[in-house]
């Protein structure tokens, strides 16, 4: 009798699981039978994050362009390798000697890859006052030499070769620099008049010397930012096309900054002079021998867990690229994009993941040449769920109504029942994260859609409904 009862339970559970899967798959098929999506390439997988059991699968091993959900891989790897308490270290020191309050030599700043200097995400980081105080405490009131910025620990490409022209001039196309500052973007402030009229640039912040802007932005009835900046990191010429709303006394857009180290040097020079330290030399990018260097102060960034939360909540491409390059330096003594990618690939291969399921060209997902499978992303999520860093990583992902999930309804996903990273580019939409189902089962999910012709807002709403179905049926 007991055996029959257990058998009956197994049968009930089996058919219940099949029914749940059929309902979700049916909802998925309804979505992608629509004309705007029927020719899209789609991948969808849901797994029980505790057991690894696959619950739903549609092309889970196929490779898709991920957009920003690739940040899950980059941030998870950095957290596992570097640790939550890791800090980027910037060293300030000198060459030569100090005699009678005069530095007979150069002031040197060694880059440690810190992405947070003057960052809009860390406005309380008033570090220059401390630097000047430390320089003065070292007995320096005059610098007879120059200011040297040494970023030689890193190989700076200026820009990854697979990023597109339409992205690199805009703020989200700002790339790694050994001396990143102000999130490597500057703000352009416009004044707009009547519809159809050329707008006026009234200021830029911070001020970048020798910047030349060709403004072709027109005032429009459309109440949104449709202005795009074009320009390379190799020069200070910028072209801006598109539209902004009409009748604005001030309307701001953001553009990637050329030569961030130059601005950093100017800011430090100004602080030195304001701090009553005599300086009449120049600022250079140059490599210094360690044996010639005398340390004055070591500046520490915020901890990695805080940086990663900003990275995933706000989808900051620049922070992801810094983590990628810095992983190469920490693990292989090679601070480059290529070395960082190798570190990530090797890390997950050692964890048993299929190395053929991930091809990276950057750390942020901005390149259209990145490809990854839904299954790979879910295995990363499963690993992180079981990691000692699980709470930190999971909390770095936005919940419904927050960050990049701001449009998802809190009523449908109360509390923190949904934690996920989104990714979007033209005709690409992806979501990957964790979901607490109504049955109290915890699942990891990834949905990836490439080459659809509908609107981003419509596909976002449809995916929300699909995740509601998963939540109810599992």
Coordinates of C-alpha atoms in Angstrom, one line a residue:
X1 CA 0.0 0.0 0.0
X2 CA 2.8 2.4 0.9
X3 CA 4.6 1.6 -2.4
X4 CA 1.5 2.4 -4.3
X5 CA 1.1 5.7 -2.5
X6 CA 4.7 6.7 -3.2
X7 CA 4.3 5.7 -6.8
X8 CA 1.1 7.9 -7.0
X9 CA 3.1 10.9 -5.6
X10 CA 5.8 10.4 -8.2
X11 CA 3.2 10.3 -11.0
X12 CA 1.4 13.4 -9.6
X13 CA 4.7 15.3 -9.4
X14 CA 5.7 14.2 -12.8
X15 CA 2.5 15.3 -14.5
X16 CA 2.4 18.5 -12.4
X17 CA 5.9 19.4 -13.7
X18 CA 4.9 18.6 -17.3
X19 CA 1.8 20.7 -17.0
X20 CA 3.9 23.6 -15.6
X21 CA 6.4 23.3 -18.4
X22 CA 3.7 23.1 -21.0
X23 CA 2.0 26.3 -19.7
X24 CA 5.2 28.3 -19.8
X25 CA 6.2 27.0 -23.2
X26 CA 2.8 27.8 -24.5
X27 CA 3.1 31.4 -23.2
X28 CA 6.6 31.6 -24.8
X29 CA 5.3 30.4 -28.1
X30 CA 2.4 32.8 -28.0
X31 CA 4.9 35.7 -27.6
X32 CA 7.1 34.6 -30.5
X33 CA 4.3 33.8 -32.9
X34 CA 3.7 37.6 -33.2
X35 CA 4.8 39.1 -36.5
X36 CA 7.4 41.4 -34.8
X37 CA 9.2 38.5 -33.2
X38 CA 8.5 35.4 -35.2
X39 CA 11.7 35.7 -37.2
X40 CA 13.8 36.5 -34.2
X41 CA 16.4 34.1 -32.8
X42 CA 15.4 33.1 -29.2
X43 CA 16.9 31.2 -26.3
X44 CA 15.2 30.5 -23.0
X45 CA 16.2 28.4 -20.1
X46 CA 14.9 28.0 -16.5
X47 CA 16.7 25.8 -13.9
X48 CA 16.2 25.0 -10.3
X49 CA 19.1 27.0 -8.9
X50 CA 19.5 24.6 -5.9
X51 CA 19.4 21.3 -7.8
X52 CA 20.4 22.3 -11.3
X53 CA 17.3 20.6 -12.7
X54 CA 16.3 22.0 -16.1
X55 CA 12.6 23.2 -16.0
X56 CA 12.2 25.0 -19.3
X57 CA 14.5 24.9 -22.3
X58 CA 14.3 26.6 -25.7
X59 CA 17.7 26.6 -27.6
X60 CA 19.6 26.7 -24.3
X61 CA 22.9 25.8 -25.9
X62 CA 22.7 28.1 -28.8
X63 CA 24.9 31.2 -28.8
X64 CA 23.4 34.7 -28.7
X65 CA 24.6 38.3 -28.6
X66 CA 24.1 39.1 -24.9
X67 CA 24.4 42.9 -24.6
X68 CA 24.8 43.9 -20.9
X69 CA 23.8 40.5 -19.3
X70 CA 27.5 39.7 -20.1
X71 CA 28.3 41.8 -17.0
X72 CA 27.0 38.9 -14.9
X73 CA 30.0 36.9 -16.1
X74 CA 32.5 39.7 -15.6
X75 CA 31.3 40.8 -12.2
X76 CA 30.9 37.3 -10.9
X77 CA 34.4 36.3 -12.0
X78 CA 35.9 39.5 -10.4
X79 CA 34.1 38.9 -7.2
X80 CA 35.3 35.2 -7.0
X81 CA 38.9 36.0 -7.9
X82 CA 39.5 39.3 -6.2
X83 CA 37.1 39.1 -3.3
X84 CA 34.4 41.4 -2.0
X85 CA 36.8 43.5 0.1
X86 CA 39.3 44.1 -2.7
X87 CA 40.3 47.7 -3.4
X88 CA 42.1 49.3 -6.3
X89 CA 45.3 50.9 -5.1
X90 CA 46.8 54.2 -6.5
X91 CA 50.3 55.1 -5.2
X92 CA 51.5 58.7 -4.9
X93 CA 55.3 59.2 -4.4
X94 CA 58.4 60.7 -5.8
X95 CA 61.7 60.2 -7.4
X96 CA 64.8 62.0 -6.3
X97 CA 65.1 63.6 -2.8
X98 CA 63.5 66.1 -0.5
X99 CA 65.8 68.9 0.8
X100 CA 64.8 72.0 2.6
X101 CA 61.1 71.4 1.7
X102 CA 61.9 71.1 -2.0
X103 CA 61.4 67.9 -4.0
X104 CA 64.4 67.7 -6.2
X105 CA 62.8 65.2 -8.6
X106 CA 59.4 64.3 -9.9
X107 CA 56.1 63.7 -8.2
X108 CA 54.7 60.4 -9.4
X109 CA 51.2 58.8 -9.6
X110 CA 51.2 55.1 -10.2
X111 CA 47.9 53.8 -11.6
X112 CA 46.1 50.9 -9.9
X113 CA 43.2 50.8 -12.3
X114 CA 40.8 52.6 -10.0
X115 CA 37.6 53.6 -12.0
X116 CA 36.0 55.7 -9.2
X117 CA 37.9 59.0 -9.3
X118 CA 35.4 61.9 -9.5
X119 CA 32.8 59.3 -10.4
X120 CA 29.2 60.5 -10.4
X121 CA 28.4 57.2 -8.5
X122 CA 30.9 58.1 -5.7
X123 CA 30.4 61.9 -5.2
X124 CA 31.7 61.8 -1.7
X125 CA 35.2 60.7 -2.9
X126 CA 37.1 64.0 -2.3
X127 CA 40.5 62.4 -2.5
X128 CA 42.7 65.3 -3.8
X129 CA 42.6 67.2 -0.5
X130 CA 44.0 64.1 1.2
X131 CA 46.7 63.7 -1.4
X132 CA 47.8 67.3 -1.0
X133 CA 47.9 66.9 2.8
X134 CA 50.0 63.8 2.5
X135 CA 52.4 65.5 0.1
X136 CA 52.8 68.4 2.5
X137 CA 53.3 66.0 5.4
X138 CA 56.2 64.5 3.5
X139 CA 57.8 67.9 3.8
X140 CA 57.2 69.1 0.2
X141 CA 56.5 72.8 -0.4
X142 CA 58.1 73.0 -3.8
X143 CA 58.5 70.5 -6.7
X144 CA 61.4 71.3 -8.9
X145 CA 60.7 68.5 -11.4
X146 CA 57.5 67.3 -13.2
X147 CA 54.4 65.4 -12.4
X148 CA 54.6 61.9 -13.8
X149 CA 51.5 59.7 -14.4
X150 CA 52.7 56.0 -14.7
X151 CA 50.1 53.7 -16.2
X152 CA 52.6 51.2 -17.6
X153 CA 51.0 48.3 -15.7
X154 CA 48.2 48.4 -18.2
X155 CA 48.1 48.1 -22.0
X156 CA 45.6 50.7 -23.1
X157 CA 44.0 50.0 -26.5
X158 CA 42.0 53.3 -26.3
X159 CA 39.0 51.3 -27.6
X160 CA 38.2 47.6 -28.3
X161 CA 38.4 46.9 -32.0
X162 CA 34.9 45.5 -32.3
X163 CA 33.1 48.5 -30.7
X164 CA 31.1 50.4 -33.3
X165 CA 31.4 54.1 -34.4
X166 CA 27.9 54.9 -33.3
X167 CA 28.7 53.9 -29.7
X168 CA 32.3 55.1 -28.9
X169 CA 31.5 58.9 -28.9
X170 CA 28.7 58.5 -26.4
X171 CA 29.1 58.1 -22.6
X172 CA 28.3 54.4 -22.7
X173 CA 31.2 54.0 -25.1
X174 CA 33.8 55.4 -22.6
X175 CA 36.6 52.8 -22.3
X176 CA 39.2 51.8 -19.7
X177 CA 42.0 54.2 -19.0
X178 CA 44.7 53.8 -16.4
X179 CA 43.7 57.2 -15.1
X180 CA 39.9 57.1 -15.5
X181 CA 38.1 60.1 -14.0
X182 CA 34.6 61.6 -14.2
X183 CA 33.5 58.2 -15.5
X184 CA 35.4 59.1 -18.6
X185 CA 32.6 61.3 -20.0
X186 CA 31.9 65.0 -20.1
X187 CA 28.5 66.7 -20.2
X188 CA 27.3 68.9 -23.0
X189 CA 24.7 71.5 -22.0
X190 CA 22.3 72.8 -24.7
X191 CA 19.7 75.5 -25.0
X192 CA 16.9 74.7 -27.5
X193 CA 14.4 77.0 -29.2
X194 CA 11.6 76.3 -31.6
X195 CA 11.1 73.0 -33.4
X196 CA 13.3 72.7 -36.4
X197 CA 15.9 75.3 -35.2
X198 CA 19.5 74.5 -34.5
X199 CA 20.3 74.3 -30.8
X200 CA 23.0 76.2 -29.0
X201 CA 25.8 74.6 -26.8
X202 CA 26.0 76.8 -23.7
X203 CA 28.7 74.9 -21.8
X204 CA 30.6 71.6 -21.2
X205 CA 31.5 70.0 -17.9
X206 CA 34.3 69.4 -17.0
X207 CA 36.1 71.8 -19.3
X208 CA 38.3 69.9 -21.8
X209 CA 41.0 72.1 -23.3
X210 CA 41.1 72.3 -27.2
X211 CA 37.8 70.5 -27.5
X212 CA 36.1 71.2 -30.9
X213 CA 32.4 70.4 -31.3
X214 CA 30.4 70.5 -34.6
X215 CA 26.9 70.9 -33.3
X216 CA 24.1 69.8 -35.7
X217 CA 21.5 69.0 -33.1
X218 CA 17.9 70.3 -33.9
X219 CA 15.1 71.1 -31.5
X220 CA 12.2 68.7 -31.8
X221 CA 8.6 68.0 -30.6
X222 CA 9.9 64.7 -29.4
X223 CA 10.4 65.0 -25.6
X224 CA 13.4 62.7 -25.4
X225 CA 17.1 62.7 -26.0
X226 CA 17.8 61.6 -29.6
X227 CA 21.2 63.3 -29.9
X228 CA 24.3 61.2 -30.6
X229 CA 27.9 62.1 -30.4
X230 CA 30.5 60.9 -32.9
X231 CA 34.3 61.1 -32.4
X232 CA 37.3 59.0 -31.6
X233 CA 39.4 58.6 -28.4
X234 CA 42.4 59.7 -30.4
X235 CA 41.5 63.3 -30.9
X236 CA 39.3 66.1 -29.5
X237 CA 36.9 66.6 -32.4
X238 CA 33.3 65.8 -31.8
X239 CA 30.2 65.8 -34.1
X240 CA 26.8 65.8 -32.6
X241 CA 23.7 64.9 -34.6
X242 CA 20.0 64.3 -33.8
X243 CA 17.4 66.0 -31.8
X244 CA 16.6 67.2 -28.2
X245 CA 13.3 68.6 -26.9
X246 CA 12.4 72.1 -27.9
X247 CA 12.1 75.1 -25.6
X248 CA 14.7 74.0 -23.0
X249 CA 16.9 76.5 -21.2
X250 CA 19.2 73.7 -20.4
X251 CA 19.3 70.1 -21.7
X252 CA 22.2 67.9 -21.1
X253 CA 23.7 64.9 -22.9
X254 CA 26.9 63.0 -22.1
X255 CA 29.9 62.1 -24.4
X256 CA 33.0 60.0 -23.9
X257 CA 36.0 61.9 -22.9
X258 CA 39.2 62.1 -25.0
X259 CA 42.5 61.6 -23.1
X260 CA 41.2 61.2 -19.5
X261 CA 44.8 61.2 -18.1
X262 CA 45.3 64.8 -19.4
X263 CA 42.3 66.1 -17.4
X264 CA 43.5 64.2 -14.4
X265 CA 46.9 65.9 -14.7
X266 CA 45.3 69.3 -14.9
X267 CA 43.1 68.7 -11.8
X268 CA 46.1 67.5 -9.8
X269 CA 48.2 70.5 -10.9
X270 CA 45.5 72.9 -9.8
X271 CA 45.2 71.1 -6.5
X272 CA 48.9 71.3 -5.9
X273 CA 49.0 75.0 -6.6
X274 CA 45.9 75.7 -4.4
X275 CA 47.6 73.7 -1.7
X276 CA 50.4 76.2 -1.7
X277 CA 53.0 73.9 -3.2
X278 CA 55.2 75.7 -5.7
X279 CA 55.2 73.9 -9.1
X280 CA 56.2 75.2 -12.5
X281 CA 57.0 72.0 -14.3
X282 CA 54.9 69.9 -16.7
X283 CA 52.8 66.8 -16.5
X284 CA 53.8 63.6 -18.5
X285 CA 52.7 60.1 -19.1
X286 CA 55.8 58.0 -18.5
X287 CA 57.1 54.8 -17.0
X288 CA 59.2 55.0 -13.8
X289 CA 61.5 52.3 -12.4
X290 CA 60.2 51.0 -9.2
X291 CA 63.7 51.2 -7.6
X292 CA 63.6 55.0 -8.1
X293 CA 60.2 55.4 -6.4
X294 CA 59.5 56.6 -2.9
X295 CA 56.0 56.1 -1.6
X296 CA 54.1 59.0 0.1
X297 CA 50.6 57.7 0.1
X298 CA 48.5 54.8 -1.1
X299 CA 45.0 55.7 -2.1
X300 CA 42.3 53.0 -1.9
X301 CA 39.1 52.8 -3.9
X302 CA 35.7 51.8 -2.4
X303 CA 35.5 48.0 -1.9
X304 CA 34.7 45.8 -4.9
X305 CA 31.3 44.7 -3.6
X306 CA 30.2 48.4 -3.7
X307 CA 31.7 48.9 -7.2
X308 CA 30.0 45.7 -8.5
X309 CA 26.6 46.8 -7.1
X310 CA 26.9 50.0 -9.0
X311 CA 28.1 48.2 -12.1
X312 CA 25.1 45.8 -12.2
X313 CA 22.4 48.2 -10.9
X314 CA 23.3 51.0 -13.3
X315 CA 24.9 48.8 -16.0
X316 CA 28.1 50.8 -16.1
X317 CA 30.1 49.6 -19.1
X318 CA 33.3 51.5 -17.9
X319 CA 33.4 49.6 -14.6
X320 CA 33.0 46.3 -16.3
X321 CA 35.9 47.1 -18.6
X322 CA 38.1 48.1 -15.7
X323 CA 37.4 44.8 -13.9
X324 CA 38.2 42.9 -17.1
X325 CA 41.6 44.6 -17.7
X326 CA 42.5 44.4 -14.0
X327 CA 41.8 40.7 -13.8
X328 CA 44.5 40.3 -16.5
X329 CA 46.9 42.2 -14.3
X330 CA 46.1 40.5 -11.1
X331 CA 46.2 36.9 -12.4
X332 CA 48.7 37.1 -15.3
X333 CA 50.7 40.3 -14.7
X334 CA 49.2 41.5 -18.0
X335 CA 46.8 44.4 -17.7
X336 CA 45.0 44.1 -21.0
X337 CA 41.6 43.3 -22.4
X338 CA 42.8 40.1 -24.1
X339 CA 44.5 38.8 -20.9
X340 CA 41.4 39.6 -18.8
X341 CA 39.2 37.6 -21.2
X342 CA 41.6 34.7 -20.9
X343 CA 41.4 34.8 -17.1
X344 CA 37.6 34.7 -17.3
X345 CA 37.5 31.9 -19.8
X346 CA 40.0 29.8 -17.7
X347 CA 38.1 30.4 -14.5
X348 CA 34.8 29.1 -15.7
X349 CA 36.5 26.2 -17.6
X350 CA 38.0 25.1 -14.3
X351 CA 34.5 25.2 -12.8
X352 CA 33.4 22.7 -15.4
X353 CA 31.5 25.0 -17.8
X354 CA 31.6 24.5 -21.5
X355 CA 34.3 26.9 -22.8
X356 CA 32.7 26.8 -26.3
X357 CA 29.6 28.5 -24.9
X358 CA 31.3 31.8 -24.2
X359 CA 33.1 34.1 -26.6
X360 CA 34.1 37.5 -25.2
X361 CA 35.3 40.6 -26.9
X362 CA 34.9 42.9 -23.9
X363 CA 33.7 42.9 -20.3
X364 CA 30.5 45.0 -20.6
X365 CA 28.7 43.4 -23.5
X366 CA 28.9 46.5 -25.8
X367 CA 30.5 44.6 -28.6
X368 CA 28.2 42.8 -31.1
X369 CA 30.9 40.1 -31.3
X370 CA 30.3 38.8 -27.8
X371 CA 28.3 35.5 -27.8
X372 CA 27.1 33.3 -25.0
X373 CA 24.5 30.6 -24.4
X374 CA 21.5 30.8 -22.0
X375 CA 22.8 27.6 -20.3
X376 CA 26.2 29.1 -19.6
X377 CA 24.7 32.2 -18.0
X378 CA 22.5 30.0 -15.8
X379 CA 25.4 27.9 -14.7
X380 CA 27.2 31.1 -13.7
X381 CA 24.1 32.1 -11.7
X382 CA 24.0 28.6 -10.1
X383 CA 27.6 28.8 -9.1
X384 CA 27.2 32.2 -7.6
X385 CA 24.1 31.0 -5.7
X386 CA 26.3 28.4 -4.0
X387 CA 29.3 30.7 -3.6
X388 CA 30.5 32.3 -0.3
X389 CA 29.9 35.6 -2.2
X390 CA 26.3 34.7 -3.0
X391 CA 24.6 37.4 -0.9
X392 CA 26.8 40.1 -2.2
X393 CA 26.4 39.0 -5.8
X394 CA 22.6 38.5 -5.7
X395 CA 22.1 41.9 -4.0
X396 CA 24.2 43.5 -6.8
X397 CA 21.4 42.6 -9.3
X398 CA 18.4 45.0 -9.5
X399 CA 15.0 44.0 -8.2
X400 CA 11.7 44.9 -9.8
X401 CA 11.2 48.6 -9.9
X402 CA 14.9 49.4 -9.4
X403 CA 17.9 50.1 -11.5
X404 CA 17.7 48.6 -15.0
X405 CA 14.5 46.7 -13.9
X406 CA 12.7 49.9 -13.1
X407 CA 9.9 49.2 -15.6
X408 CA 9.1 45.8 -14.0
X409 CA 6.1 45.9 -11.6
X410 CA 6.7 45.5 -7.9
X411 CA 3.1 44.1 -7.5
X412 CA 3.9 41.2 -9.8
X413 CA 7.4 40.7 -8.2
X414 CA 7.0 41.8 -4.6
X415 CA 10.0 42.4 -2.3
X416 CA 13.1 40.9 -3.8
X417 CA 11.5 37.9 -5.5
X418 CA 13.1 39.0 -8.8
X419 CA 16.8 39.8 -9.1
X420 CA 18.1 40.1 -12.6
X421 CA 20.4 41.9 -15.1
X422 CA 19.0 43.2 -18.3
X423 CA 20.7 43.8 -21.6
X424 CA 19.7 45.7 -24.7
X425 CA 21.0 47.0 -28.0
X426 CA 19.3 47.6 -31.2
X427 CA 17.1 44.6 -32.0
X428 CA 18.6 42.7 -29.0
X429 CA 17.0 42.1 -25.6
X430 CA 18.2 39.8 -22.8
X431 CA 17.4 39.1 -19.1
X432 CA 19.3 36.8 -16.7
X433 CA 18.8 36.4 -13.0
X434 CA 17.0 34.8 -10.1
X435 CA 13.3 34.4 -9.4
X436 CA 11.5 33.2 -6.3
X437 CA 8.4 31.2 -7.5
X438 CA 5.1 31.1 -5.8
X439 CA 5.8 27.5 -4.8
X440 CA 8.9 28.8 -2.9
X441 CA 11.2 27.2 -5.5
X442 CA 14.2 29.3 -6.4
X443 CA 15.1 29.4 -10.1
X444 CA 17.7 30.9 -12.3
X445 CA 16.5 32.0 -15.7
X446 CA 18.0 33.5 -18.9
X447 CA 16.0 34.7 -21.9
X448 CA 17.8 36.1 -25.0
X449 CA 16.3 37.5 -28.1
X450 CA 18.3 38.6 -31.1
X451 CA 17.2 40.3 -34.3
X452 CA 13.6 41.1 -33.5
X453 CA 11.8 43.9 -35.4
X454 CA 9.4 45.1 -32.7
X455 CA 9.9 47.9 -30.1
X456 CA 12.0 47.5 -27.0
X457 CA 9.2 48.5 -24.7
X458 CA 6.8 45.9 -26.2
X459 CA 9.4 43.1 -25.9
X460 CA 10.2 44.2 -22.4
X461 CA 6.5 44.0 -21.4
X462 CA 6.1 40.6 -23.0
X463 CA 9.1 39.2 -21.2
X464 CA 7.7 40.5 -17.9
X465 CA 4.5 38.5 -18.6
X466 CA 6.6 35.4 -19.4
X467 CA 8.4 35.7 -16.1
X468 CA 5.1 36.1 -14.3
X469 CA 4.1 32.8 -15.9
X470 CA 7.3 31.1 -14.6
X471 CA 6.7 32.5 -11.1
X472 CA 3.1 31.2 -11.0
X473 CA 3.8 27.8 -12.6
X474 CA 7.0 26.7 -10.8

